[in-house]
PDB file of C-alpha atoms in Angstrom:
ATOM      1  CA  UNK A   1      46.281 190.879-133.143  1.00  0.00           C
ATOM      2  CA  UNK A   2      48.034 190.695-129.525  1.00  0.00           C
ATOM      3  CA  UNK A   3      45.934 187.496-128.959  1.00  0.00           C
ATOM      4  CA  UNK A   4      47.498 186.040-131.833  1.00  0.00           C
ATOM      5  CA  UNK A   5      50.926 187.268-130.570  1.00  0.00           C
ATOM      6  CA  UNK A   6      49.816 185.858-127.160  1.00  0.00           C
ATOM      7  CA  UNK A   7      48.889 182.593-128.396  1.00  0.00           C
ATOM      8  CA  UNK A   8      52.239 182.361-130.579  1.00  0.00           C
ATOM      9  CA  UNK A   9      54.453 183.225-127.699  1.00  0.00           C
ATOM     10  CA  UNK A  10      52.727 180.717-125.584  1.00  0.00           C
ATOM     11  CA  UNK A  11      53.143 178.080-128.787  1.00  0.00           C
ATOM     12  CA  UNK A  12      56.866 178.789-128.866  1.00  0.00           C
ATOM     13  CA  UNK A  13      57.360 178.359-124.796  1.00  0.00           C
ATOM     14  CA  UNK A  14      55.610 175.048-124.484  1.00  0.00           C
ATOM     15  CA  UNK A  15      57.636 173.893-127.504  1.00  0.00           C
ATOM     16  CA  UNK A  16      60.756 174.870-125.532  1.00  0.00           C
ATOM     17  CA  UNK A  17      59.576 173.420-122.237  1.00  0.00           C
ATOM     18  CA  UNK A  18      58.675 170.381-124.349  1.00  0.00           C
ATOM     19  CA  UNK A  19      62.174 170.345-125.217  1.00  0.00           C
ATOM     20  CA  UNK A  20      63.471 170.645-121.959  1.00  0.00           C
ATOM     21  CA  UNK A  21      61.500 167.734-120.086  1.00  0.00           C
ATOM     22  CA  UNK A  22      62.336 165.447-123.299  1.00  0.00           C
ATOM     23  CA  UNK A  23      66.294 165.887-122.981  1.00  0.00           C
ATOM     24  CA  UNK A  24      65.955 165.603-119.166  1.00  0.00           C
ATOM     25  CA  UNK A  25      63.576 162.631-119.207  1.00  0.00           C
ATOM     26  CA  UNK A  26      66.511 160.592-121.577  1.00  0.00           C
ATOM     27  CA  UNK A  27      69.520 161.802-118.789  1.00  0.00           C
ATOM     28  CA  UNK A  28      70.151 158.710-116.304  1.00  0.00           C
ATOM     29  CA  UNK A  29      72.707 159.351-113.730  1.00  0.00           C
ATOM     30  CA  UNK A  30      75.554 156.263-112.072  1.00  0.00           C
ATOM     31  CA  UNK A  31      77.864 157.644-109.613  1.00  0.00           C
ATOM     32  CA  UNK A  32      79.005 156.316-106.256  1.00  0.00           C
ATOM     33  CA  UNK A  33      79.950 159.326-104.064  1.00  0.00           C
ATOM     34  CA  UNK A  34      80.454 160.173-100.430  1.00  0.00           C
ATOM     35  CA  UNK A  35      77.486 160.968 -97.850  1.00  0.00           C
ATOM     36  CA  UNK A  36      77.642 163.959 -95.620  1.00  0.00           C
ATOM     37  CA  UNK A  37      75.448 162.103 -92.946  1.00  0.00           C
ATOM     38  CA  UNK A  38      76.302 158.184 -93.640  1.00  0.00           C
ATOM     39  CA  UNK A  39      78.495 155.704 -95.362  1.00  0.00           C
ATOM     40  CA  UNK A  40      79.280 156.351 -98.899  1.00  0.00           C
ATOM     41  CA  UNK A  41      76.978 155.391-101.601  1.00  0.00           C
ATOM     42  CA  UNK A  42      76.525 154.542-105.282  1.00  0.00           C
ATOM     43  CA  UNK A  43      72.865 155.861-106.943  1.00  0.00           C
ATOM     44  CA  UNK A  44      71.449 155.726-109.842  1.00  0.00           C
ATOM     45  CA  UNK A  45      68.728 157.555-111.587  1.00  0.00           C
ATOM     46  CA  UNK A  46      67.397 156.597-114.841  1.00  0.00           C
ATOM     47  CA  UNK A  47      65.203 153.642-117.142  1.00  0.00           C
ATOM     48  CA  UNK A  48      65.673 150.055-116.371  1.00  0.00           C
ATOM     49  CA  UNK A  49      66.576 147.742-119.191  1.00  0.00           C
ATOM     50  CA  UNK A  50      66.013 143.878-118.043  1.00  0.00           C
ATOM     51  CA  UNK A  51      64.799 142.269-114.966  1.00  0.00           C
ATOM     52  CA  UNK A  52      66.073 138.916-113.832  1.00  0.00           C
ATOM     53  CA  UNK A  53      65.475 136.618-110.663  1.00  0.00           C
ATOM     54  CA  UNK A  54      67.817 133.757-109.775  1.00  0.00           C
ATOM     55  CA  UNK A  55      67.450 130.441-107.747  1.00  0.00           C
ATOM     56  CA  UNK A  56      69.599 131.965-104.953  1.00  0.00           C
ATOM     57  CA  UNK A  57      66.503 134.684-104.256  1.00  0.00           C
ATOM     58  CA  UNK A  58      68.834 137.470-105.831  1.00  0.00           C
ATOM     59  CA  UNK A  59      66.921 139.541-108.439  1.00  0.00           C
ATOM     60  CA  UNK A  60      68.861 141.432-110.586  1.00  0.00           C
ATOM     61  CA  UNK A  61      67.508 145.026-112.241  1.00  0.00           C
ATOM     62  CA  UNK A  62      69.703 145.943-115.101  1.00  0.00           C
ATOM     63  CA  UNK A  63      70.284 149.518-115.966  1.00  0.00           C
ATOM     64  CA  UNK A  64      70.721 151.940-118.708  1.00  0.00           C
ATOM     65  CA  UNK A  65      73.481 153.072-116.986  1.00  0.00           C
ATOM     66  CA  UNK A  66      76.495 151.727-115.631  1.00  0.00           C
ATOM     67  CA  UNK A  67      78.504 152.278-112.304  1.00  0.00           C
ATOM     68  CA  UNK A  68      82.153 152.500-113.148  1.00  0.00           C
ATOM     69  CA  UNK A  69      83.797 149.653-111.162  1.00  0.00           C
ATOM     70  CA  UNK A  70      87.097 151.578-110.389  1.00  0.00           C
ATOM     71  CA  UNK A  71      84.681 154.559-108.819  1.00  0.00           C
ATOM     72  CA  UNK A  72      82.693 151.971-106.735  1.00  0.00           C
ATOM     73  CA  UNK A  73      86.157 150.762-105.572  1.00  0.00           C
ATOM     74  CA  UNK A  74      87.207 153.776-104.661  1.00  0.00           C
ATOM     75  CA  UNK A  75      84.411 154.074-102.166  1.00  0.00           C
ATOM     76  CA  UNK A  76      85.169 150.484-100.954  1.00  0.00           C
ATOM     77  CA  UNK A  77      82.370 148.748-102.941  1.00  0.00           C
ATOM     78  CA  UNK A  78      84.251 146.033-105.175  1.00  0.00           C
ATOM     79  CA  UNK A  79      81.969 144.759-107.572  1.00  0.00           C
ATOM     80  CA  UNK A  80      82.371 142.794-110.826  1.00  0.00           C
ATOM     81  CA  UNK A  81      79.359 144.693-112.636  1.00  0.00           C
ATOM     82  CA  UNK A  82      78.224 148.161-112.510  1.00  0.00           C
ATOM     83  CA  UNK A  83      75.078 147.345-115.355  1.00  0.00           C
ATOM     84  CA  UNK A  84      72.447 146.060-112.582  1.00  0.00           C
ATOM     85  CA  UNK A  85      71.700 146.654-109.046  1.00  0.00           C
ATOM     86  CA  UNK A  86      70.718 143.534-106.531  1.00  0.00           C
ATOM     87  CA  UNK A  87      67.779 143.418-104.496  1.00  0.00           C
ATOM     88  CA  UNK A  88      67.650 140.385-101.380  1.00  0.00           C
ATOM     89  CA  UNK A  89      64.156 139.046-103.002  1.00  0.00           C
ATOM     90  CA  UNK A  90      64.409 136.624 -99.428  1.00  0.00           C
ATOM     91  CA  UNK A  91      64.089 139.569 -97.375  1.00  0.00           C
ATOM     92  CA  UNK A  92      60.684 141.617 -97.454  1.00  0.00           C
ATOM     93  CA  UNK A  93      62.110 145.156 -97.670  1.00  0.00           C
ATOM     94  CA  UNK A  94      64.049 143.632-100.968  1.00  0.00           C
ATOM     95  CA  UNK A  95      60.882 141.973-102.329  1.00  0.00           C
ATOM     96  CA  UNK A  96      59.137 144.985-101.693  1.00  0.00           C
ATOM     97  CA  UNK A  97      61.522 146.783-103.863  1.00  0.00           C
ATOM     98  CA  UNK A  98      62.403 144.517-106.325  1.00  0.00           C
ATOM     99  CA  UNK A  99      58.732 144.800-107.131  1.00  0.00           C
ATOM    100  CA  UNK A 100      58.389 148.120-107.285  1.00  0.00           C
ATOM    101  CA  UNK A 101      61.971 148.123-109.923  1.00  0.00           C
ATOM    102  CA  UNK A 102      59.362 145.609-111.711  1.00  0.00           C
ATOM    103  CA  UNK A 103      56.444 147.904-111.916  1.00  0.00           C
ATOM    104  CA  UNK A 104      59.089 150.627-113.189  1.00  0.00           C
ATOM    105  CA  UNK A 105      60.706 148.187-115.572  1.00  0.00           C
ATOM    106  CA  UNK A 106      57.058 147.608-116.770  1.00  0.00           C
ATOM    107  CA  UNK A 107      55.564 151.240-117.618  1.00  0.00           C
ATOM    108  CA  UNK A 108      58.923 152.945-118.264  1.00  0.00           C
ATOM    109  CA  UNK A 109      59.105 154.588-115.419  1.00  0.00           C
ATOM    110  CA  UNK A 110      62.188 156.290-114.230  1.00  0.00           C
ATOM    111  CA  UNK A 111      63.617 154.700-110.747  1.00  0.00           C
ATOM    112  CA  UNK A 112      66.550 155.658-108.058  1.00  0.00           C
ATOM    113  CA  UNK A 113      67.848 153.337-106.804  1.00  0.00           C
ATOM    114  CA  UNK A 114      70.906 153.754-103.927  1.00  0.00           C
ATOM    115  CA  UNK A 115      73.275 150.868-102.452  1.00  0.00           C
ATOM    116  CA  UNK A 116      75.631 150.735 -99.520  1.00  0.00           C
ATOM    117  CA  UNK A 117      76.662 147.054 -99.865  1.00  0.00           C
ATOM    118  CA  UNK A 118      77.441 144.407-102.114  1.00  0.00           C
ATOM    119  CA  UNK A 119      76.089 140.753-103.398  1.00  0.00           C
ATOM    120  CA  UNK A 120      77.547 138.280-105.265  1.00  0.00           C
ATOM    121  CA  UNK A 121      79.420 141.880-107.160  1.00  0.00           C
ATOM    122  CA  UNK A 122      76.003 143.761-107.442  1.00  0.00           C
ATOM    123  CA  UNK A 123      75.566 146.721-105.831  1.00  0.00           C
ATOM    124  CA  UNK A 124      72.820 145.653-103.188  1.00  0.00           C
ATOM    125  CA  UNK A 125      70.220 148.327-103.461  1.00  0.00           C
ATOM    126  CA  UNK A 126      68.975 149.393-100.005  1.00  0.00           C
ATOM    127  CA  UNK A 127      66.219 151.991-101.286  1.00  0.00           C
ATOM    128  CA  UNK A 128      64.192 153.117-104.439  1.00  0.00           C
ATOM    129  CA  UNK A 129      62.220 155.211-106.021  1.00  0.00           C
ATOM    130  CA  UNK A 130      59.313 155.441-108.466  1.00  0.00           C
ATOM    131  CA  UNK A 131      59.584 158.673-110.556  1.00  0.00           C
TER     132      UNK A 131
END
């Protein structure tokens, strides 16, 4: 009998826990903000949606978020879309990540991205992560 109670206590937590990591895997986060140690920056954590590369050696990773343009502005960044970040696809670093936004955009993985700069009015993304 208490290994049945055992077994149905540990059914109901790893329902709940199930629960948890599926609400928190859907959450994706786009907020510019201040840095205690740096320039101010805009970040965002969540899915990408799209993935586009231009003739001018901008790629583009679109979001399923979106950076409010009056908060970028507020932090000096004036940008005419908060839906996709810009990676420099000319430089290495920027290939290097636009890749790895590509390998993300490909097997649903979650990224971070964070910008201090703007191109053409993308946020410029100068680092990322693969979650």
């Amino acid at each position: 009998m208490k290994r049945i109670i055992s077994l149905a206590v540990l059914f109901v937590l790893l329902i709940a826990l199930g629960s948890v990591l599926v609400l928190k895997g859907n959450e994706s986060i786009a907020i510019c903000k201040p840095s205690k140690t740096s320039t101010p920056y805009c970040k965002f954590v969540g899915k990408t949606t799209q993935v586009y590369l231009n003739s001018d050696g901008l790629g583009l990773v679109f979001i399923d978020g979106n950076i409010d343009t009056k908060s970028a502005s507020d932090f000096g960044y004036a940008i005419s879309s908060g839906s996709a970040f810009a990676f420099d696809i000319q430089s290495s670093h920027g290939r290097a990540m636009f890749d790895m936004a590509l390998l993300a955009r490909q097997h649903n993985f979650t990224i971070e991205v964070h910008a201090r700069e703007v191109e053409q009015g993308y946020l410029l993304a100068d680092r990322i992560w693969v979650k």
